[in-house]
CSV table of C-alpha atoms in Angstrom, one decimal:
chain,number,residue,atom,x,y,z
A,1,UNK,CA,-1.0,-10.8,20.0
A,2,UNK,CA,-3.7,-8.2,20.9
A,3,UNK,CA,-2.4,-4.6,21.0
A,4,UNK,CA,-3.9,-2.0,23.2
A,5,UNK,CA,-6.3,0.4,21.4
A,6,UNK,CA,-6.5,3.0,24.2
A,7,UNK,CA,-3.8,3.4,26.8
A,8,UNK,CA,-5.4,4.1,30.2
A,9,UNK,CA,-2.2,4.5,32.2
A,10,UNK,CA,1.6,4.1,31.8
A,11,UNK,CA,3.7,3.3,34.8
A,12,UNK,CA,7.2,4.7,34.4
A,13,UNK,CA,10.0,3.5,36.7
A,14,UNK,CA,13.7,4.1,36.6
A,15,UNK,CA,16.0,1.5,38.0
A,16,UNK,CA,19.6,2.5,38.9
A,17,UNK,CA,22.7,0.4,38.1
A,18,UNK,CA,22.8,-2.5,40.4
A,19,UNK,CA,19.4,-3.9,39.2
A,20,UNK,CA,18.3,-6.2,42.0
A,21,UNK,CA,20.6,-4.2,44.4
A,22,UNK,CA,19.7,-0.8,43.0
A,23,UNK,CA,16.9,1.7,43.5
A,24,UNK,CA,13.5,2.0,41.8
A,25,UNK,CA,11.9,5.5,41.4
A,26,UNK,CA,8.7,6.3,39.5
A,27,UNK,CA,8.5,9.4,37.4
A,28,UNK,CA,5.8,10.9,39.6
A,29,UNK,CA,7.7,10.2,42.9
A,30,UNK,CA,5.1,7.9,44.4
A,31,UNK,CA,7.4,5.0,44.3
A,32,UNK,CA,10.9,5.2,45.7
A,33,UNK,CA,12.3,1.9,46.8
A,34,UNK,CA,15.6,0.3,47.6
A,35,UNK,CA,16.0,-3.1,45.9
A,36,UNK,CA,17.7,-6.1,47.3
A,37,UNK,CA,18.4,-9.6,46.0
A,38,UNK,CA,16.0,-12.2,47.4
A,39,UNK,CA,17.5,-13.8,50.5
A,40,UNK,CA,20.1,-11.1,51.0
A,41,UNK,CA,20.5,-8.9,54.0
A,42,UNK,CA,19.7,-5.9,52.0
A,43,UNK,CA,17.2,-3.4,53.3
A,44,UNK,CA,15.0,-3.3,50.1
A,45,UNK,CA,12.3,-5.3,48.5
A,46,UNK,CA,12.9,-7.4,45.4
A,47,UNK,CA,11.2,-7.8,42.0
A,48,UNK,CA,9.4,-11.0,43.0
A,49,UNK,CA,7.7,-9.2,45.9
A,50,UNK,CA,6.8,-6.3,43.6
A,51,UNK,CA,5.3,-8.6,41.0
A,52,UNK,CA,3.3,-10.4,43.8
A,53,UNK,CA,2.0,-7.0,45.1
A,54,UNK,CA,1.0,-5.7,41.7
A,55,UNK,CA,-0.6,-9.0,40.6
A,56,UNK,CA,-2.6,-9.3,43.9
A,57,UNK,CA,-4.0,-5.8,43.6
A,58,UNK,CA,-4.9,-6.3,40.0
A,59,UNK,CA,-6.4,-9.7,40.7
A,60,UNK,CA,-8.7,-8.3,43.4
A,61,UNK,CA,-9.9,-5.7,40.9
A,62,UNK,CA,-10.6,-8.5,38.4
A,63,UNK,CA,-12.6,-10.4,41.1
A,64,UNK,CA,-14.6,-7.2,41.7
A,65,UNK,CA,-15.4,-6.9,38.0
A,66,UNK,CA,-16.5,-10.6,37.9
A,67,UNK,CA,-18.6,-10.1,41.0
A,68,UNK,CA,-20.2,-7.0,39.6
A,69,UNK,CA,-21.3,-8.8,36.5
A,70,UNK,CA,-23.0,-11.4,38.7
A,71,UNK,CA,-24.4,-8.8,41.1
A,72,UNK,CA,-22.5,-10.3,44.0
A,73,UNK,CA,-21.4,-8.2,46.9
A,74,UNK,CA,-17.9,-9.0,47.9
A,75,UNK,CA,-16.8,-9.1,51.6
A,76,UNK,CA,-14.5,-6.4,52.9
A,77,UNK,CA,-12.0,-9.0,54.0
A,78,UNK,CA,-11.5,-10.4,50.5
A,79,UNK,CA,-7.8,-11.1,50.1
A,80,UNK,CA,-5.1,-12.5,47.8
A,81,UNK,CA,-1.8,-13.8,49.0
A,82,UNK,CA,0.5,-14.1,46.0
A,83,UNK,CA,3.6,-16.2,46.1
A,84,UNK,CA,6.2,-15.7,43.4
A,85,UNK,CA,9.1,-18.2,43.3
A,86,UNK,CA,12.4,-17.5,41.6
A,87,UNK,CA,14.2,-20.7,40.8
A,88,UNK,CA,16.2,-22.6,38.3
A,89,UNK,CA,15.7,-25.4,35.8
A,90,UNK,CA,19.1,-26.5,34.5
A,91,UNK,CA,21.0,-23.2,33.7
A,92,UNK,CA,17.8,-21.2,33.3
A,93,UNK,CA,16.2,-18.8,35.8
A,94,UNK,CA,12.5,-19.1,36.0
A,95,UNK,CA,9.5,-17.8,37.9
A,96,UNK,CA,6.4,-19.6,39.1
A,97,UNK,CA,3.5,-18.4,41.2
A,98,UNK,CA,0.5,-19.2,43.4
A,99,UNK,CA,-2.4,-16.9,44.0
A,100,UNK,CA,-4.2,-17.9,47.2
A,101,UNK,CA,-7.6,-16.2,47.3
A,102,UNK,CA,-9.9,-15.9,50.2
A,103,UNK,CA,-13.5,-14.8,49.7
A,104,UNK,CA,-15.2,-15.4,53.1
A,105,UNK,CA,-18.9,-15.6,53.2
A,106,UNK,CA,-19.3,-16.5,49.5
A,107,UNK,CA,-20.5,-20.0,48.6
A,108,UNK,CA,-17.5,-22.0,47.5
A,109,UNK,CA,-18.7,-22.8,43.9
A,110,UNK,CA,-19.5,-19.2,43.3
A,111,UNK,CA,-16.2,-18.0,44.8
A,112,UNK,CA,-14.3,-20.5,42.6
A,113,UNK,CA,-16.2,-19.1,39.5
A,114,UNK,CA,-15.2,-15.6,40.5
A,115,UNK,CA,-11.5,-16.6,40.8
A,116,UNK,CA,-11.6,-18.5,37.5
A,117,UNK,CA,-13.2,-15.5,35.7
A,118,UNK,CA,-10.7,-13.1,37.4
A,119,UNK,CA,-7.8,-15.3,36.2
A,120,UNK,CA,-9.1,-15.0,32.6
A,121,UNK,CA,-9.5,-11.2,32.7
A,122,UNK,CA,-6.7,-9.9,35.0
A,123,UNK,CA,-4.0,-8.3,32.8
A,124,UNK,CA,-1.2,-9.7,34.9
A,125,UNK,CA,-2.7,-13.2,34.6
A,126,UNK,CA,-3.0,-12.8,30.8
A,127,UNK,CA,0.6,-11.5,30.5
A,128,UNK,CA,2.0,-14.5,32.4
A,129,UNK,CA,-0.4,-17.2,31.1
A,130,UNK,CA,1.6,-19.8,29.2
A,131,UNK,CA,4.9,-18.2,30.2
A,132,UNK,CA,5.2,-19.4,33.9
A,133,UNK,CA,3.5,-22.1,35.9
A,134,UNK,CA,0.6,-20.5,37.9
A,135,UNK,CA,-1.8,-22.0,40.4
A,136,UNK,CA,-4.9,-20.2,41.6
A,137,UNK,CA,-6.2,-21.6,44.9
A,138,UNK,CA,-9.4,-20.7,46.8
A,139,UNK,CA,-8.5,-20.9,50.5
C-alpha cells in the first residue's frame, strides 16, 4: 500500500448520532447536510449520493489531467453521471458503481483513452478498485 508523502488537503466532517439519518458538518462550515437513508422520505441526501458526487468531480479532474498531457482541449459540456448502488449479497451489504462519461466533440477512441487514463489516476477510482464492482462507460 502506498502512503501519502505530502498531504495536500484533509476533509474533516462530523456526523451526528443517527448515521444515515443524522447530520454531516464540515469543520470549515462549507458542508452542512441532513442525511437520510436511501429510499426513505427523509429530507436529506445519503452516503451513496455523496460518494457519487465526490467521485464524479474527482474523475472530471483526472480526465482534465489526462487531456492536458495529450494537449487535448476538453469541451465545456464534459460530464460524468455516477451511479452508486447499495445492495446485498447474502447477509453482506455491498456497493457497486457506474461512471457514465460524456465528452462531446472528442473522437471516440481518444475519449475512451482519456476515460481509461482517468480511471487509473483518479484517487477515488484507486481507492475503490478491487473493492467494489465498477464500470466506466463512455456515453
